[in-house]
Amino acid sequence: MSQPVSITIDIISDIVCPWCHIGFAQLTRALGMLEGQIEAGVRWHPFQLAPGLPPEGQLMSDYVRERYGATPEQSRGNRSRIQDAGAALGLDIRFRDDGRIYNTLKGHQLLSWAGEQGQQTALKLALFDAYFRDGLNISDEGVLLDVAQSVGLDRAAAQSALSEPRYAEQVRAETEYWLDQNVTGVPAFIINGKYMIPGAQDAETLVRYIGRVLEKEAA
């Protein structure tokens, strides 16, 4: 029996992006379908949908109207489709009438640090739940520290990471890098540093993409 092929998957995403949450759930399903064929190492990279927001964030309804020109009816329809897509994958995504979108710089700083602790994916998923399920302000340091602690990370060390300038610099540098690589929307999945899969594709599509990558790599 042949050994599984090792691949790397770099995921560019934002914490407040619902399709990033859904996209990773689809990727998880795809990797399950490829069990025994591949071993995937996942790394998360920052993207900020709303980098200019103040600490209190902005009402989601205002943000969507200002950025996309969406009417209230269009927004309700989009939210319903997102919730249904998430529910089909076992995700609890709840949109509230007073829901807000937040600046995610600090969250990405914490994720950069968590990557050094081997807990990046665990923290990312917990942040998704804190925002989409629980409606928490994930730009608030107290919330971020609670979430970090919930996945077994040391609270004091997490607090130190949030005050360490190099993590903020790393997030800004990485964000600029991916923009320079023409990543203008998220999620984006980069396989083996060379092959980009854009958007929240379904699991079957991801399996086909990954299969084609393996064929190219083998050739």
Backbone as JSON, one array per atom type, in Angstrom:
{
  "sequence": "MSQPVSITIDIISDIVCPWCHIGFAQLTRALGMLEGQIEAGVRWHPFQLAPGLPPEGQLMSDYVRERYGATPEQSRGNRSRIQDAGAALGLDIRFRDDGRIYNTLKGHQLLSWAGEQGQQTALKLALFDAYFRDGLNISDEGVLLDVAQSVGLDRAAAQSALSEPRYAEQVRAETEYWLDQNVTGVPAFIINGKYMIPGAQDAETLVRYIGRVLEKEAA",
  "N": [[0.85, -1.2, 0.0], [0.6, 2.2, -0.91], [2.26, 5.08, 0.48], [0.69, 7.93, 2.09], [0.53, 11.05, 0.35], [2.25, 13.98, 1.13], [1.03, 17.25, 1.54], [0.9, 20.85, 1.5], [-1.38, 23.27, 2.7], [-2.17, 26.48, 2.39], [-4.18, 28.86, 3.86], [-5.89, 31.72, 3.15], [-7.7, 34.03, 4.88], [-10.42, 35.7, 6.64], [-11.52, 36.38, 9.98], [-14.1, 37.34, 10.27], [-15.41, 36.55, 8.03], [-17.95, 34.82, 6.65], [-18.0, 32.93, 4.58], [-15.45, 31.98, 4.67], [-15.47, 30.47, 6.98], [-17.34, 28.52, 6.2], [-16.0, 27.57, 3.95], [-13.73, 26.32, 5.05], [-14.91, 24.26, 6.44], [-15.88, 22.78, 4.3], [-13.43, 22.09, 3.16], [-12.4, 20.47, 5.2], [-14.18, 18.35, 5.02], [-13.52, 17.47, 2.44], [-10.86, 16.63, 2.83], [-11.34, 14.5, 4.5], [-12.54, 12.78, 2.67], [-10.34, 12.17, 1.21], [-8.81, 10.68, 2.83], [-6.04, 8.73, 3.81], [-4.9, 8.97, 1.35], [-3.66, 11.46, 1.2], [-1.67, 13.61, 3.32], [-2.26, 16.47, 4.97], [-0.86, 19.58, 5.73], [-1.92, 22.41, 7.38], [-1.92, 25.92, 7.15], [-2.72, 29.11, 8.36], [-3.46, 32.37, 7.09], [-3.51, 35.98, 7.22], [-6.25, 38.14, 6.3], [-7.96, 41.13, 5.9], [-11.19, 42.18, 5.99], [-12.4, 44.53, 6.82], [-10.48, 46.71, 7.64], [-10.37, 49.31, 8.58], [-12.07, 49.83, 10.69], [-13.32, 51.11, 13.85], [-12.76, 50.23, 17.4], [-15.31, 49.52, 18.37], [-16.55, 48.51, 16.18], [-18.87, 48.14, 13.39], [-22.31, 48.41, 12.53], [-23.55, 45.58, 10.91], [-25.5, 45.75, 8.92], [-25.23, 48.39, 8.05], [-22.61, 48.33, 7.12], [-22.73, 46.45, 4.98], [-24.52, 47.74, 3.29], [-23.11, 50.11, 2.68], [-20.71, 49.14, 1.56], [-21.4, 47.22, -0.42], [-23.75, 48.08, -1.52], [-26.12, 46.83, -0.97], [-29.6, 46.16, -0.62], [-31.94, 46.12, 2.18], [-33.59, 43.86, 1.8], [-32.08, 42.28, 0.04], [-29.89, 41.81, 1.68], [-31.04, 40.3, 3.74], [-31.76, 38.02, 2.3], [-29.22, 37.1, 1.49], [-28.05, 36.56, 3.99], [-29.7, 34.5, 4.87], [-29.12, 32.5, 2.99], [-26.43, 32.03, 3.59], [-26.59, 31.13, 6.24], [-28.06, 28.76, 5.85], [-26.28, 27.33, 4.22], [-24.18, 26.99, 6.0], [-25.44, 25.52, 8.04], [-25.92, 23.11, 6.75], [-23.47, 21.99, 6.87], [-23.06, 21.56, 9.46], [-22.48, 23.84, 10.9], [-22.96, 26.52, 13.16], [-24.23, 29.32, 12.42], [-25.24, 32.47, 13.14], [-27.1, 35.24, 12.35], [-27.71, 38.41, 13.6], [-30.07, 41.07, 14.19], [-28.87, 43.28, 15.26], [-26.26, 42.78, 14.7], [-22.72, 43.1, 14.34], [-19.79, 44.06, 12.46], [-16.28, 43.64, 12.79], [-12.98, 45.07, 13.3], [-10.22, 43.06, 12.63], [-7.54, 42.89, 13.26], [-6.18, 42.41, 15.75], [-7.09, 39.83, 16.31], [-5.9, 38.39, 14.23], [-3.25, 38.81, 14.92], [-3.1, 37.27, 17.23], [-3.59, 34.79, 16.14], [-1.3, 34.44, 14.58], [0.63, 34.16, 16.55], [-0.44, 31.87, 17.81], [0.04, 29.99, 15.87], [2.71, 29.44, 16.25], [2.55, 27.98, 18.5], [1.4, 25.66, 17.73], [-1.34, 25.63, 17.64], [-2.99, 26.87, 15.88], [-5.15, 26.27, 14.06], [-7.1, 25.32, 15.84], [-7.57, 27.63, 17.37], [-8.48, 29.37, 15.37], [-10.92, 28.19, 14.57], [-12.32, 28.37, 16.97], [-12.51, 31.12, 17.19], [-14.09, 31.69, 14.96], [-16.5, 30.51, 15.91], [-16.93, 32.1, 18.18], [-17.53, 34.52, 17.03], [-19.5, 34.08, 14.91], [-21.38, 32.28, 16.0], [-21.75, 33.07, 18.69], [-21.82, 35.82, 18.63], [-19.88, 37.65, 19.55], [-17.62, 40.39, 20.3], [-14.93, 40.28, 18.54], [-12.77, 41.93, 18.38], [-12.14, 42.79, 20.8], [-9.9, 42.67, 23.48], [-10.24, 41.17, 25.84], [-12.2, 39.3, 25.11], [-10.79, 37.93, 23.1], [-8.71, 36.81, 24.62], [-10.17, 35.14, 26.3], [-11.14, 33.31, 24.41], [-8.75, 32.23, 23.46], [-7.82, 30.99, 25.78], [-9.8, 29.08, 26.04], [-9.15, 27.12, 24.22], [-6.98, 25.99, 25.29], [-4.67, 27.52, 25.31], [-2.15, 29.5, 26.89], [-3.16, 32.08, 28.95], [-1.82, 34.38, 29.9], [0.47, 34.37, 28.28], [-0.75, 34.71, 25.81], [-1.77, 37.27, 26.13], [0.6, 38.7, 26.27], [1.49, 38.28, 23.68], [-0.37, 39.79, 22.23], [0.44, 42.33, 22.86], [2.85, 42.5, 21.71], [4.78, 44.05, 19.33], [5.81, 42.82, 17.0], [4.06, 40.89, 16.07], [1.84, 42.27, 15.1], [3.12, 43.65, 13.06], [3.85, 41.48, 11.49], [1.35, 40.54, 10.65], [0.46, 42.7, 9.09], [2.44, 42.73, 7.1], [2.09, 40.19, 5.92], [-0.52, 40.43, 4.99], [-0.22, 42.43, 3.03], [1.49, 41.04, 1.34], [-0.13, 38.94, 0.31], [-2.07, 40.4, -1.01], [-0.45, 41.47, -2.98], [-0.04, 39.15, -4.36], [-2.3, 38.92, -5.78], [-4.52, 38.06, -4.37], [-7.57, 38.91, -3.75], [-9.97, 38.37, -2.65], [-11.62, 36.37, -0.19], [-12.49, 33.06, 1.09], [-9.15, 31.88, 0.18], [-7.32, 29.21, -1.08], [-4.14, 27.88, -1.08], [-2.34, 25.48, -2.62], [0.46, 23.57, -1.92], [2.04, 25.83, -2.17], [1.74, 26.83, -4.75], [-0.6, 26.44, -6.29], [-3.65, 27.94, -6.62], [-6.86, 27.83, -5.14], [-9.77, 29.45, -5.44], [-12.28, 30.89, -3.31], [-15.21, 29.52, -1.55], [-15.38, 26.54, -2.2], [-17.27, 23.5, -2.91], [-16.95, 20.28, -1.24], [-16.54, 18.13, -3.03], [-15.61, 19.4, -5.33], [-13.23, 20.46, -4.35], [-11.84, 18.09, -3.84], [-11.43, 17.22, -6.48], [-9.82, 19.32, -7.47], [-7.55, 19.07, -5.8], [-6.75, 16.52, -6.53], [-5.97, 16.97, -9.2], [-3.79, 18.63, -8.72], [-2.05, 16.86, -7.45], [-1.56, 15.12, -9.57], [-0.17, 16.83, -11.33], [2.05, 17.43, -9.77], [3.2, 14.91, -9.53], [3.93, 14.47, -12.12]],
  "CA": [[0.0, 0.0, 0.0], [1.44, 3.39, -1.02], [2.18, 6.03, 1.57], [-0.01, 9.18, 1.75], [1.33, 12.16, -0.17], [2.19, 15.17, 1.98], [0.81, 18.53, 0.86], [0.64, 22.0, 2.36], [-2.52, 24.1, 2.3], [-2.17, 27.81, 3.0], [-5.54, 29.41, 3.76], [-5.99, 33.16, 3.4], [-9.09, 34.22, 5.3], [-10.68, 36.63, 7.74], [-12.35, 35.81, 11.04], [-15.48, 37.8, 10.12], [-15.87, 36.13, 6.71], [-18.71, 33.57, 6.81], [-17.63, 31.95, 3.56], [-14.2, 31.37, 5.13], [-15.91, 29.44, 7.93], [-17.95, 27.47, 5.39], [-14.98, 27.0, 3.08], [-12.87, 25.39, 5.78], [-15.71, 23.06, 6.71], [-15.86, 22.0, 3.06], [-12.09, 21.52, 3.04], [-12.32, 19.36, 6.16], [-14.93, 17.23, 4.42], [-12.73, 16.97, 1.31], [-9.71, 15.89, 3.35], [-11.86, 13.22, 4.96], [-12.76, 11.94, 1.49], [-9.03, 11.79, 0.69], [-8.06, 10.04, 3.92], [-5.2, 7.63, 3.36], [-4.22, 9.36, 0.11], [-2.83, 12.63, 1.44], [-1.54, 14.19, 4.65], [-2.26, 17.9, 4.7], [-0.49, 20.54, 6.75], [-2.69, 23.63, 7.15], [-1.44, 27.16, 7.73], [-3.66, 30.21, 8.16], [-2.85, 33.67, 6.81], [-4.5, 37.03, 7.46], [-6.89, 39.03, 5.33], [-8.89, 41.96, 6.67], [-12.29, 42.72, 5.2], [-12.76, 45.88, 7.28], [-9.35, 47.11, 8.48], [-10.45, 50.67, 9.08], [-13.13, 50.0, 11.68], [-12.92, 51.4, 15.23], [-12.91, 49.08, 18.29], [-16.71, 49.1, 18.54], [-17.04, 47.92, 14.94], [-19.94, 48.82, 12.65], [-23.48, 47.58, 12.27], [-23.38, 44.81, 9.68], [-26.43, 46.26, 7.91], [-24.64, 49.6, 7.49], [-21.41, 47.94, 6.37], [-23.12, 45.8, 3.73], [-25.12, 48.75, 2.42], [-22.08, 51.04, 2.22], [-19.68, 48.47, 0.74], [-21.92, 46.46, -1.56], [-24.97, 48.68, -2.03], [-27.2, 45.85, -0.82], [-30.82, 46.59, 0.03], [-32.27, 45.25, 3.31], [-34.12, 42.59, 1.32], [-30.95, 41.51, -0.47], [-29.09, 41.4, 2.83], [-31.74, 39.19, 4.41], [-31.64, 36.85, 1.46], [-27.84, 36.63, 1.57], [-27.84, 35.98, 5.32], [-30.42, 33.23, 4.92], [-28.37, 31.52, 2.2], [-25.22, 31.7, 4.34], [-26.97, 30.3, 7.39], [-28.45, 27.44, 5.34], [-25.06, 26.65, 3.77], [-23.46, 26.6, 7.2], [-26.18, 24.47, 8.75], [-25.75, 21.85, 6.02], [-22.15, 21.47, 7.22], [-23.0, 21.45, 10.92], [-22.0, 25.09, 11.49], [-23.99, 27.34, 13.8], [-24.03, 30.72, 12.03], [-26.44, 33.24, 13.52], [-27.07, 36.67, 12.06], [-28.6, 39.16, 14.47], [-30.45, 42.37, 13.65], [-27.9, 44.27, 15.74], [-24.94, 42.22, 14.5], [-21.69, 44.07, 13.94], [-18.53, 43.57, 11.9], [-15.19, 44.21, 13.59], [-11.58, 45.06, 12.89], [-9.69, 41.76, 13.06], [-6.07, 42.93, 13.37], [-5.73, 41.74, 16.98], [-7.36, 38.4, 16.17], [-4.86, 37.82, 13.37], [-2.01, 38.79, 15.71], [-3.17, 36.12, 18.12], [-3.47, 33.59, 15.3], [0.11, 34.3, 14.21], [1.28, 33.6, 17.74], [-0.95, 30.51, 18.04], [0.72, 29.11, 14.92], [3.98, 29.03, 16.86], [2.21, 27.04, 19.58], [0.74, 24.49, 17.15], [-2.77, 25.67, 17.96], [-3.59, 27.88, 15.02], [-6.47, 25.87, 13.57], [-8.03, 25.28, 16.98], [-7.94, 29.0, 17.71], [-9.27, 29.94, 14.27], [-12.28, 27.65, 14.64], [-12.94, 28.94, 18.16], [-12.83, 32.52, 16.87], [-15.29, 31.63, 14.11], [-17.66, 30.26, 16.75], [-17.16, 33.26, 19.05], [-18.14, 35.61, 16.24], [-20.71, 33.72, 14.16], [-22.36, 31.61, 16.85], [-22.01, 33.77, 19.95], [-21.99, 37.24, 18.39], [-18.97, 38.4, 20.41], [-16.74, 41.4, 19.7], [-13.62, 39.63, 18.47], [-11.68, 42.92, 18.42], [-11.95, 43.07, 22.23], [-8.82, 41.82, 23.99], [-10.76, 40.23, 26.82], [-12.84, 38.21, 24.35], [-9.73, 37.16, 22.45], [-8.01, 36.02, 25.63], [-11.09, 34.07, 26.72], [-11.17, 32.3, 23.35], [-7.45, 31.55, 23.47], [-7.8, 30.12, 26.96], [-10.76, 27.99, 25.84], [-8.53, 26.05, 23.42], [-5.82, 25.48, 26.01], [-3.52, 28.41, 25.23], [-1.87, 30.21, 28.13], [-3.77, 33.41, 28.85], [-0.79, 35.42, 30.08], [1.3, 34.37, 27.08], [-1.57, 35.29, 24.75], [-1.82, 38.7, 26.37], [1.91, 39.22, 25.87], [1.54, 38.28, 22.21], [-1.18, 40.9, 21.74], [1.17, 43.59, 23.07], [4.15, 42.37, 21.04], [4.65, 44.72, 18.03], [6.21, 42.04, 15.83], [2.93, 40.13, 15.51], [1.08, 43.23, 14.28], [3.92, 43.88, 11.85], [3.77, 40.27, 10.68], [0.03, 40.51, 10.03], [0.42, 43.71, 8.02], [3.32, 42.29, 6.01], [1.46, 39.06, 5.24], [-1.69, 40.95, 4.28], [0.29, 43.08, 1.83], [2.04, 40.02, 0.45], [-1.19, 38.21, -0.4], [-2.65, 41.34, -1.97], [0.48, 41.53, -4.12], [-0.2, 37.89, -5.1], [-3.63, 39.0, -6.42], [-5.6, 37.52, -3.54], [-8.42, 40.06, -3.46], [-11.16, 37.89, -1.97], [-11.37, 35.2, 0.64], [-11.22, 32.36, 1.32], [-8.33, 31.4, -0.92], [-6.52, 28.07, -0.64], [-2.94, 27.71, -1.9], [-1.84, 24.11, -2.45], [1.9, 23.42, -2.15], [2.64, 27.12, -2.47], [1.72, 27.14, -6.18], [-1.89, 26.29, -6.97], [-4.68, 28.61, -5.83], [-8.27, 27.5, -5.28], [-10.49, 30.59, -4.88], [-13.66, 30.78, -2.85], [-15.68, 28.4, -0.71], [-15.82, 25.45, -3.09], [-17.8, 22.33, -2.2], [-15.94, 19.27, -0.96], [-16.25, 17.33, -4.22], [-14.77, 20.23, -6.21], [-11.9, 20.51, -3.74], [-11.19, 16.79, -4.08], [-10.97, 17.21, -7.88], [-8.69, 20.26, -7.56], [-6.38, 18.48, -5.14], [-6.34, 15.41, -7.38], [-5.23, 17.51, -10.34], [-2.51, 19.11, -8.21], [-1.21, 15.68, -7.22], [-1.14, 14.63, -10.89], [0.87, 17.75, -11.83], [3.26, 17.27, -8.94], [3.8, 13.62, -9.84], [4.52, 14.57, -13.47]],
  "C": [[0.88, 1.24, 0.0], [1.22, 4.32, 0.16], [1.4, 7.28, 1.15], [0.97, 10.24, 1.27], [1.15, 13.37, 0.74], [1.98, 16.41, 1.13], [0.66, 19.63, 1.91], [-0.55, 22.78, 1.81], [-2.45, 25.4, 3.1], [-3.55, 28.43, 2.77], [-5.49, 30.89, 4.1], [-7.45, 33.44, 3.72], [-9.19, 35.31, 6.36], [-11.65, 35.99, 8.72], [-13.82, 36.17, 10.86], [-16.07, 37.45, 8.75], [-16.64, 34.82, 6.83], [-18.34, 32.51, 5.79], [-16.28, 31.31, 3.88], [-14.5, 30.23, 6.11], [-16.47, 28.24, 7.17], [-16.9, 26.79, 4.52], [-14.08, 26.02, 3.8], [-13.63, 24.12, 6.14], [-15.77, 22.17, 5.47], [-14.5, 21.35, 2.85], [-11.91, 20.33, 3.98], [-13.03, 18.13, 5.62], [-14.14, 16.61, 3.27], [-11.54, 16.15, 1.8], [-10.14, 14.55, 3.93], [-12.09, 12.25, 3.82], [-11.44, 11.44, 0.91], [-8.17, 11.09, 1.75], [-7.3, 8.81, 3.4], [-4.43, 7.94, 2.1], [-3.28, 10.53, 0.31], [-2.74, 12.9, 2.94], [-1.35, 15.68, 4.44], [-1.82, 18.69, 5.93], [-1.14, 21.87, 6.43], [-2.05, 24.81, 7.87], [-2.41, 28.28, 7.37], [-2.91, 31.53, 7.97], [-3.91, 34.76, 6.85], [-5.01, 37.73, 6.21], [-7.89, 39.84, 6.14], [-9.95, 42.56, 5.75], [-12.59, 44.17, 5.56], [-11.67, 46.44, 8.19], [-9.48, 48.49, 9.1], [-11.46, 50.9, 10.19], [-12.57, 50.33, 13.07], [-13.19, 50.2, 16.13], [-14.36, 48.59, 18.44], [-17.31, 48.5, 17.27], [-18.11, 48.78, 14.28], [-21.1, 47.86, 12.5], [-23.32, 46.88, 10.92], [-24.28, 45.35, 8.58], [-25.88, 47.52, 7.25], [-23.42, 49.26, 6.63], [-21.78, 47.36, 5.01], [-23.73, 46.81, 2.76], [-24.05, 49.66, 1.83], [-21.08, 50.37, 1.27], [-20.23, 47.85, -0.52], [-23.19, 47.07, -2.17], [-26.18, 47.78, -1.9], [-28.41, 46.47, -0.12], [-31.07, 45.69, 1.25], [-32.8, 43.89, 2.87], [-33.01, 41.69, 0.78], [-30.09, 40.97, 0.68], [-29.74, 40.23, 3.56], [-31.62, 37.91, 3.61], [-30.24, 36.25, 1.51], [-27.56, 35.95, 2.92], [-28.51, 34.62, 5.43], [-29.66, 32.14, 4.16], [-27.1, 31.07, 2.95], [-25.54, 30.79, 5.51], [-27.33, 28.88, 6.96], [-27.21, 26.65, 4.9], [-24.24, 26.18, 4.96], [-24.13, 25.44, 7.91], [-26.01, 23.12, 8.08], [-24.41, 21.18, 6.34], [-21.97, 21.35, 8.73], [-22.49, 22.7, 11.61], [-23.17, 25.9, 12.02], [-23.68, 28.81, 13.51], [-25.33, 31.46, 12.29], [-26.23, 34.71, 13.19], [-28.13, 37.37, 12.9], [-28.91, 40.52, 13.86], [-29.46, 43.45, 14.06], [-26.46, 43.78, 15.58], [-23.96, 43.24, 13.95], [-20.52, 43.33, 13.28], [-17.4, 44.32, 12.58], [-13.86, 44.19, 12.85], [-10.93, 43.8, 13.46], [-8.17, 41.73, 13.21], [-5.59, 42.15, 14.59], [-5.97, 40.23, 16.91], [-6.31, 37.72, 15.31], [-3.51, 37.8, 14.08], [-1.98, 37.54, 16.58], [-3.03, 34.82, 17.33], [-2.02, 33.37, 14.85], [0.89, 33.68, 15.36], [0.85, 32.15, 17.97], [-0.32, 29.52, 17.07], [2.04, 28.61, 15.46], [3.75, 28.02, 17.98], [1.55, 25.76, 19.05], [-0.76, 24.45, 17.37], [-3.53, 26.63, 17.05], [-4.99, 27.51, 14.54], [-7.5, 25.82, 14.69], [-8.49, 26.68, 17.35], [-8.82, 29.61, 16.63], [-10.72, 29.47, 14.35], [-13.02, 28.2, 15.86], [-13.31, 30.4, 17.94], [-14.03, 32.61, 15.94], [-16.54, 31.45, 14.96], [-17.98, 31.46, 17.64], [-17.88, 34.36, 18.29], [-19.48, 35.19, 15.64], [-21.77, 33.05, 15.01], [-22.77, 32.47, 18.03], [-22.16, 35.28, 19.79], [-21.07, 38.13, 19.2], [-18.11, 39.37, 19.61], [-15.33, 40.84, 19.67], [-12.49, 40.64, 18.19], [-11.34, 43.28, 19.86], [-10.91, 42.11, 22.81], [-9.31, 40.79, 24.99], [-11.42, 39.03, 26.15], [-11.79, 37.32, 23.71], [-8.99, 36.27, 23.44], [-8.88, 34.88, 26.15], [-11.09, 32.94, 25.69], [-9.86, 31.52, 23.33], [-7.37, 30.55, 24.63], [-8.69, 28.91, 26.75], [-10.18, 26.85, 25.02], [-7.21, 25.59, 24.03], [-4.57, 26.34, 25.91], [-3.37, 29.18, 26.54], [-2.32, 31.67, 28.01], [-2.73, 34.53, 28.96], [0.11, 35.51, 28.85], [0.55, 34.98, 25.9], [-1.64, 36.8, 24.9], [-0.5, 39.36, 25.97], [2.02, 39.3, 24.35], [0.76, 39.45, 21.62], [-0.47, 42.24, 21.89], [2.54, 43.59, 22.4], [4.07, 42.95, 19.62], [4.95, 43.82, 16.83], [5.05, 41.24, 15.23], [2.04, 41.04, 14.66], [1.81, 43.51, 12.98], [3.84, 42.68, 10.91], [2.43, 40.19, 9.95], [-0.04, 41.5, 8.87], [1.26, 43.29, 6.83], [2.69, 41.15, 5.22], [0.26, 39.52, 4.42], [-1.27, 41.6, 2.97], [0.82, 42.06, 0.83], [0.94, 39.34, -0.36], [-1.93, 39.13, -1.36], [-1.77, 41.45, -3.2], [0.4, 40.26, -4.97], [-1.59, 37.78, -5.74], [-4.7, 38.23, -5.68], [-6.45, 38.72, -3.1], [-9.73, 39.67, -2.79], [-10.83, 36.63, -1.2], [-12.66, 34.39, 0.82], [-10.47, 32.08, 0.02], [-7.43, 30.3, -0.35], [-5.35, 27.91, -1.61], [-2.37, 26.33, -1.61], [-0.36, 24.06, -2.84], [2.57, 24.71, -2.63], [2.51, 27.57, -3.92], [0.34, 27.21, -6.81], [-3.0, 26.89, -6.1], [-6.08, 28.11, -6.18], [-9.05, 28.65, -4.65], [-11.88, 30.23, -4.38], [-13.97, 29.54, -2.05], [-16.27, 27.32, -1.6], [-16.41, 24.3, -2.27], [-16.73, 21.25, -2.13], [-15.56, 18.47, -2.21], [-15.36, 18.1, -5.19], [-13.36, 20.31, -5.66], [-11.14, 19.21, -3.96], [-10.65, 16.73, -5.52], [-9.76, 18.13, -8.06], [-7.43, 19.62, -7.0], [-5.85, 17.3, -5.96], [-5.53, 15.87, -8.58], [-3.86, 18.03, -9.91], [-1.56, 17.93, -8.02], [-0.7, 15.1, -8.55], [-0.03, 15.51, -11.46], [2.17, 17.56, -11.07], [3.97, 15.96, -9.28], [4.49, 13.66, -11.2], [5.81, 15.37, -13.44]]
}
